[in-house]
Amino acid sequence: MSPMQFYMAIFRGSGKLFKCYRGINCALSSHGVYFNHENINHHKSQDFKSRNFASFPREYNPKMVEKGKYNWWKSKGYFVCEWKDSEAFQLMMPPPNITGTLHLGHALVCTVQDVLVRWKMMKRKTVSWIPGIDHAGIATQVIVEKKLWQEKKLTRRDIGRESFIKAVHEWKLDKENIIDQQLENLGVAVDWRRKFFTLDSERSLAVTQAFIRLYESGKIYRSNTLVNWSTTIQSAISDIEVDMKDINGASNLDIPGYKNPVEFGVLIKFACKIHGLDEEILVATTRLETMPGDVAIAVNPKDDRYSHLHGRMVVHPIRNTLIPIVCDDFVDPNFGTGAVKITPAHNKIDCTVGRNHRLEIVQAINDEGKMTNSCPQFCGLKRFDARQKIMEELERKGLLRGKEDHAMQIPICSRSGDVVELLLKPQWFLSCDEMAQSAANMVTEEKLKIYPPSFRKIWLTWLQNSRDWCLSRQLWWGHQIPMYKCQKSGVQDAPFWIAAQNLAEAKQKASQKLGVNDDFIECQQDEDVLDTWFSSALLPFSSQGWPNASKELDATCPLSAMVTGNDILFFWVARMVMVGQELTGKLPFESIYLTGLICDAQGRKMSKSLGNVVHPEDIINGVSLEGLHSQTHASFKSGYLSSSEFQKSIKGQKILFPNGIPECGVDALRFTLCSHNVMSHFINFDVNECHTNRHFCNKIWQATKYVVLCHEKFLPTLPFMFNSESFSVDGLGLMEQWILSRFHHALSDIVRGLETVNLHLCTAAIKNFIHYEFCDVYLETTKGLFRDFKEKENHSETKRDAMDAVLKTLRFCLASSIQSFAPFMPFIAEELYQQLTALSSPTQEVPESIFLTEFPKIEKWKVLQNKQLEENVKLIMEIVLALRRLQAENGLKKKDARSCHVQFTSAQDVENMKPLMKQVQSLTNCTDVSFGLDGGNSSRRVSAELGNCIVYLSFPETFIQPRTLLIDNKAEKEEKLNKQLQKLLKMMESSSYKTQVPAHIQKSHEEKIIRLQDKIKKLKAV
């Protein structure tokens, strides 16, 4: 029998904690007083004896608990870092984009970092957490352009660059305030004084300096090269901003700018006439719209089918010009017809072939995704509309030879959803080969550690195949590239490029190069801006003042670790390592912790079209179904959702959240996020778990009320200590020793989880200890003692010592438990801390906040460990659970008399378990409990086997025949055992079982499965 099962049985059987406590008057005020930054000092100054339990609120209310605390923490300067040494714990928040509000992915990363920061604070470390916000070049420009069109039917070119930048800054201010408020609501312990914006003056200086240094060292170069081009954004994008969509055959896709879906996944065959011969050559393509840019047909020189055509010319099917047949080994004779059209302006391989054979370059598609005048009859048509027209023209000429399904990959712009074009553009590139190799070496040499380790191989593979980084973006919002095209005034010489901080410096450098006065130099800055990720790659250093010297920057490692989502491992993390090492010679951090992608409870990626997107504030505050619909409608009206997406979203919300989302509070959200393995590749997030964890917060609340009430009734002068000295087991009862030993076990798991950032280990240990062991077991065992004290006036010294031991244990366990979960649930931890320390003497000095107390130390608790006692109590729990189950199965009520006998297999077991007999009696309502080696002598009883013992529940003669005694049919018994087995197996198959159920309970479940299977096997053998 597992402890978890026992705890749940206790929980179901005991009712509300206070309701079961008969010996103490639990009359409370209707509301009580919650502490916030305005009333904390008021309560501290109250007369100690005048305070009473009535001031403790009756129930947990997240809104009241969270009210005012964050502003109080800020006002006290708890998050401000006063730099001391290089051993300080430093983190940088991955800066949210100003494109909108925070989503659950942001909440996850921020919560993980906040847990680590608060834990380090309580370990007396110097802590600095740097917040920031990212200008998000492409994404922000796209969204503001949509807004401008939606509201005024104007484009950015209609209003000009200066006015557009002003509009984006207004957007930025509005969204920044919202994001900052969301972060404060989550309770993040960031040093707001150090907040940065990736376009502020300090970051702009760092970006300019970095670019100039990399250019002057030969790492940055300009090249007229094929780049990924988004026709919607009208800008180049990097390879990692391109999503490859797999198509298995003919498929229709919705493409921005097209009313009707566009067909992909077909291979079109057409004929080209051989000039001077009555022959034709068949060519196959999936991109017929690029045909006007064809400049040759390539065949493999070893392909005998075309050996007689080497050097011949063919008639271009549309342009009616002559183009050559060239021989090249890259052509696969077994693919298609073995003849390939060559389009250097729109294909990387073709571009290389074109240069090798000195072919002309003909651009068929322009920046806007429309056809050029390479074929005048199609000029101005949208590229995919032109595809159909070209096919019709081929058919008219009798050259179309059919089409067939074809598996392929479609390059999609991750920013706009548009199909990416390859266009020849002069762009600035950063050479990455050497930097990528260095970043790979850091991992192979274990100077840079990646968690989870599975990403280590992915990191190495990507860096070994990295390409040069296209830095140019044809945008207005961002860091304008600090390159100036210069030439001597009035001279037709070719212009040259100068890297400079400003126009004046560019002129000065150009004049020195040409040996003329500045007045004779003309300079014009490149209008393009830098890729957003370039400025982001500098943040570990630029956020600390680089390139200016600072004591923070001089530390051995600028950041202690990097915690971020695994989806930006290459967008951002790899580039921080590459650029940081190149510019400073240092790693930006020594460890990388990658969090997973949050999906819904069914494992689906959250998307607006599915209606499964959940915002953090909706979980914290709660929202009705109508409220969710209203949010979706606002997105539709703003142009962020299409009509079809809007309808799908509304339908999805009705299915997923028929009653809306209940209010859960910040602590429950944070605890739920940490309850998953945050470093899993995907995290299935269920809103219902948040509501369950709100109930857990209430469980903690009620347990605190119980402990406080017990102290006020029996030991009102004993203060709550949160930085206790070592605790001794002298004079403690067995259950007191057990609960203290169990806390040592829980604390070990919590610390291990924090040190390895496996936070689900921490939350499982916290919940298992507080909910199931402290509340549902230990508190239950104390009620008889308190009830006895209430009913009797005179007590022996032994009884009084026992009472003192229990109160001491309750106080110590509660205080240490609150400290242990404070990093995870800071608001309720602070509230309970203020409530409990308000009960201390006015002369007693206590830290002002729980985060100024010291996190419990394992070494202080190690002396309390008692593994043998833990095993004994574990067996007692299984015995109690077995008795409870037998009582329930046989319809026993509380008033019905019953007794139990436990038969053990060894005398040592009997000796070990006898001191715990009274716990069995108090937790099962048995009038008599006995342990022994024999089976007892009752004739009216039922039994349950527990491995090394048999539990017998006996009934009086007056009791009606027990139900289980009637089950003597073999088939019935087998069916009953099978039901138990299947129920257990189903529970273990749950997606959250491995991450949320403690290891020792999982082991207990495995043992029970073996026992059940053995019993079934024995029954079948009879």
mmCIF file of N, CA, C and O in Angstrom, residues 807-849:
data_model
loop_
_atom_site.group_PDB
_atom_site.id
_atom_site.type_symbol
_atom_site.label_atom_id
_atom_site.label_comp_id
_atom_site.label_asym_id
_atom_site.label_seq_id
_atom_site.Cartn_x
_atom_site.Cartn_y
_atom_site.Cartn_z
ATOM 1 N N LEU A 807 3.723 20.760 20.077
ATOM 2 C CA LEU A 807 3.656 22.174 19.683
ATOM 3 C C LEU A 807 4.970 22.634 19.062
ATOM 4 O O LEU A 807 4.983 23.377 18.078
ATOM 5 N N LYS A 808 6.056 22.194 19.648
ATOM 6 C CA LYS A 808 7.372 22.552 19.121
ATOM 7 C C LYS A 808 7.539 22.002 17.703
ATOM 8 O O LYS A 808 8.028 22.693 16.789
ATOM 9 N N THR A 809 7.108 20.768 17.491
ATOM 10 C CA THR A 809 7.224 20.136 16.176
ATOM 11 C C THR A 809 6.325 20.820 15.158
ATOM 12 O O THR A 809 6.736 21.073 14.013
ATOM 13 N N LEU A 810 5.096 21.104 15.559
ATOM 14 C CA LEU A 810 4.174 21.801 14.659
ATOM 15 C C LEU A 810 4.767 23.130 14.208
ATOM 16 O O LEU A 810 4.752 23.482 13.026
ATOM 17 N N ARG A 811 5.266 23.888 15.181
ATOM 18 C CA ARG A 811 5.791 25.211 14.895
ATOM 19 C C ARG A 811 6.999 25.115 13.959
ATOM 20 O O ARG A 811 7.115 25.846 12.977
ATOM 21 N N PHE A 812 7.881 24.189 14.277
ATOM 22 C CA PHE A 812 9.112 24.058 13.515
ATOM 23 C C PHE A 812 8.834 23.584 12.085
ATOM 24 O O PHE A 812 9.389 24.115 11.117
ATOM 25 N N CYS A 813 7.969 22.586 11.937
ATOM 26 C CA CYS A 813 7.635 22.065 10.604
ATOM 27 C C CYS A 813 6.921 23.120 9.760
ATOM 28 O O CYS A 813 7.211 23.278 8.563
ATOM 29 N N LEU A 814 5.986 23.833 10.370
ATOM 30 C CA LEU A 814 5.232 24.829 9.619
ATOM 31 C C LEU A 814 6.151 25.949 9.146
ATOM 32 O O LEU A 814 6.122 26.333 7.969
ATOM 33 N N ALA A 815 6.956 26.497 10.047
ATOM 34 C CA ALA A 815 7.844 27.599 9.679
ATOM 35 C C ALA A 815 8.810 27.177 8.579
ATOM 36 O O ALA A 815 8.998 27.889 7.580
ATOM 37 N N SER A 816 9.404 26.007 8.709
ATOM 38 C CA SER A 816 10.374 25.542 7.710
ATOM 39 C C SER A 816 9.700 25.211 6.384
ATOM 40 O O SER A 816 10.283 25.403 5.326
ATOM 41 N N SER A 817 8.470 24.703 6.447
ATOM 42 C CA SER A 817 7.728 24.406 5.213
ATOM 43 C C SER A 817 7.441 25.684 4.438
ATOM 44 O O SER A 817 7.592 25.735 3.206
ATOM 45 N N ILE A 818 7.013 26.715 5.151
ATOM 46 C CA ILE A 818 6.717 27.992 4.488
ATOM 47 C C ILE A 818 7.976 28.539 3.834
ATOM 48 O O ILE A 818 7.938 29.039 2.702
ATOM 49 N N GLN A 819 9.111 28.438 4.533
ATOM 50 C CA GLN A 819 10.368 28.888 3.936
ATOM 51 C C GLN A 819 10.717 28.071 2.693
ATOM 52 O O GLN A 819 11.216 28.616 1.709
ATOM 53 N N SER A 820 10.453 26.784 2.730
ATOM 54 C CA SER A 820 10.848 25.912 1.615
ATOM 55 C C SER A 820 10.030 26.185 0.356
ATOM 56 O O SER A 820 10.531 25.998 -0.751
ATOM 57 N N PHE A 821 8.766 26.609 0.510
ATOM 58 C CA PHE A 821 7.984 26.886 -0.704
ATOM 59 C C PHE A 821 7.941 28.374 -1.041
ATOM 60 O O PHE A 821 7.346 28.752 -2.057
ATOM 61 N N ALA A 822 8.582 29.215 -0.255
ATOM 62 C CA ALA A 822 8.553 30.659 -0.511
ATOM 63 C C ALA A 822 9.048 31.033 -1.911
ATOM 64 O O ALA A 822 8.436 31.881 -2.571
ATOM 65 N N PRO A 823 10.130 30.451 -2.436
ATOM 66 C CA PRO A 823 10.545 30.820 -3.799
ATOM 67 C C PRO A 823 9.506 30.491 -4.863
ATOM 68 O O PRO A 823 9.440 31.157 -5.893
ATOM 69 N N PHE A 824 8.690 29.465 -4.611
ATOM 70 C CA PHE A 824 7.695 29.024 -5.594
ATOM 71 C C PHE A 824 6.390 29.808 -5.460
ATOM 72 O O PHE A 824 5.771 30.171 -6.459
ATOM 73 N N MET A 825 5.963 30.035 -4.229
ATOM 74 C CA MET A 825 4.704 30.724 -3.953
ATOM 75 C C MET A 825 4.984 31.895 -3.012
ATOM 76 O O MET A 825 4.686 31.830 -1.812
ATOM 77 N N PRO A 826 5.574 32.963 -3.540
ATOM 78 C CA PRO A 826 6.075 34.038 -2.674
ATOM 79 C C PRO A 826 4.987 34.824 -1.949
ATOM 80 O O PRO A 826 5.212 35.303 -0.834
ATOM 81 N N PHE A 827 3.807 34.964 -2.559
ATOM 82 C CA PHE A 827 2.773 35.814 -1.956
ATOM 83 C C PHE A 827 2.165 35.168 -0.712
ATOM 84 O O PHE A 827 2.075 35.792 0.348
ATOM 85 N N ILE A 828 1.752 33.914 -0.825
ATOM 86 C CA ILE A 828 1.170 33.253 0.343
ATOM 87 C C ILE A 828 2.244 33.019 1.404
ATOM 88 O O ILE A 828 1.958 33.094 2.612
ATOM 89 N N ALA A 829 3.487 32.786 0.982
ATOM 90 C CA ALA A 829 4.567 32.608 1.954
ATOM 91 C C ALA A 829 4.774 33.893 2.755
ATOM 92 O O ALA A 829 4.922 33.847 3.986
ATOM 93 N N GLU A 830 4.784 35.030 2.074
ATOM 94 C CA GLU A 830 4.956 36.312 2.772
ATOM 95 C C GLU A 830 3.776 36.595 3.686
ATOM 96 O O GLU A 830 3.942 37.064 4.821
ATOM 97 N N GLU A 831 2.573 36.302 3.213
ATOM 98 C CA GLU A 831 1.376 36.548 4.022
ATOM 99 C C GLU A 831 1.405 35.718 5.304
ATOM 100 O O GLU A 831 1.178 36.238 6.401
ATOM 101 N N LEU A 832 1.695 34.431 5.178
ATOM 102 C CA LEU A 832 1.718 33.573 6.361
ATOM 103 C C LEU A 832 2.865 33.961 7.295
ATOM 104 O O LEU A 832 2.725 33.908 8.524
ATOM 105 N N TYR A 833 3.975 34.347 6.710
ATOM 106 C CA TYR A 833 5.101 34.803 7.539
ATOM 107 C C TYR A 833 4.701 36.021 8.371
ATOM 108 O O TYR A 833 4.968 36.086 9.571
ATOM 109 N N GLN A 834 4.038 36.985 7.724
ATOM 110 C CA GLN A 834 3.621 38.198 8.455
ATOM 111 C C GLN A 834 2.588 37.852 9.520
ATOM 112 O O GLN A 834 2.617 38.387 10.640
ATOM 113 N N GLN A 835 1.678 36.944 9.208
ATOM 114 C CA GLN A 835 0.663 36.544 10.188
ATOM 115 C C GLN A 835 1.316 35.871 11.396
ATOM 116 O O GLN A 835 0.954 36.144 12.549
ATOM 117 N N LEU A 836 2.279 35.003 11.156
ATOM 118 C CA LEU A 836 2.883 34.242 12.239
ATOM 119 C C LEU A 836 3.850 35.089 13.066
ATOM 120 O O LEU A 836 3.883 34.985 14.287
ATOM 121 N N THR A 837 4.644 35.921 12.378
ATOM 122 C CA THR A 837 5.583 36.742 13.153
ATOM 123 C C THR A 837 4.861 37.856 13.904
ATOM 124 O O THR A 837 5.414 38.420 14.855
ATOM 125 N N ALA A 838 3.637 38.163 13.510
ATOM 126 C CA ALA A 838 2.855 39.148 14.268
ATOM 127 C C ALA A 838 2.507 38.602 15.656
ATOM 128 O O ALA A 838 2.151 39.369 16.553
ATOM 129 N N LEU A 839 2.604 37.274 15.814
ATOM 130 C CA LEU A 839 2.313 36.665 17.110
ATOM 131 C C LEU A 839 3.529 36.656 18.029
ATOM 132 O O LEU A 839 3.444 36.222 19.173
ATOM 133 N N SER A 840 4.671 37.114 17.510
ATOM 134 C CA SER A 840 5.877 37.105 18.335
ATOM 135 C C SER A 840 5.892 38.303 19.275
ATOM 136 O O SER A 840 5.146 39.264 19.104
ATOM 137 N N SER A 841 6.741 38.235 20.249
ATOM 138 C CA SER A 841 6.849 39.312 21.236
ATOM 139 C C SER A 841 7.380 40.574 20.589
ATOM 140 O O SER A 841 8.239 40.504 19.697
ATOM 141 N N PRO A 842 6.888 41.756 21.009
ATOM 142 C CA PRO A 842 7.384 43.016 20.442
ATOM 143 C C PRO A 842 8.876 43.198 20.669
ATOM 144 O O PRO A 842 9.539 43.919 19.924
ATOM 145 N N THR A 843 9.418 42.567 21.688
ATOM 146 C CA THR A 843 10.846 42.708 21.983
ATOM 147 C C THR A 843 11.701 41.763 21.150
ATOM 148 O O THR A 843 12.918 41.886 21.115
ATOM 149 N N GLN A 844 11.035 40.825 20.520
ATOM 150 C CA GLN A 844 11.768 39.847 19.717
ATOM 151 C C GLN A 844 11.987 40.400 18.313
ATOM 152 O O GLN A 844 11.048 40.790 17.634
ATOM 153 N N GLU A 845 13.222 40.451 17.868
ATOM 154 C CA GLU A 845 13.527 40.972 16.537
ATOM 155 C C GLU A 845 13.386 39.858 15.512
ATOM 156 O O GLU A 845 13.976 38.792 15.658
ATOM 157 N N VAL A 846 12.587 40.130 14.488
ATOM 158 C CA VAL A 846 12.403 39.149 13.420
ATOM 159 C C VAL A 846 12.664 39.854 12.096
ATOM 160 O O VAL A 846 12.422 41.052 11.959
ATOM 161 N N PRO A 847 13.182 39.133 11.093
ATOM 162 C CA PRO A 847 13.387 39.743 9.779
ATOM 163 C C PRO A 847 12.077 40.324 9.242
ATOM 164 O O PRO A 847 10.996 39.786 9.492
ATOM 165 N N GLU A 848 12.183 41.388 8.486
ATOM 166 C CA GLU A 848 11.008 42.111 8.019
ATOM 167 C C GLU A 848 10.221 41.315 6.992
ATOM 168 O O GLU A 848 9.006 41.452 6.873
ATOM 169 N N SER A 849 10.896 40.500 6.204
ATOM 170 C CA SER A 849 10.259 39.709 5.148
ATOM 171 C C SER A 849 10.773 38.287 5.215
ATOM 172 O O SER A 849 11.891 38.025 5.689
#
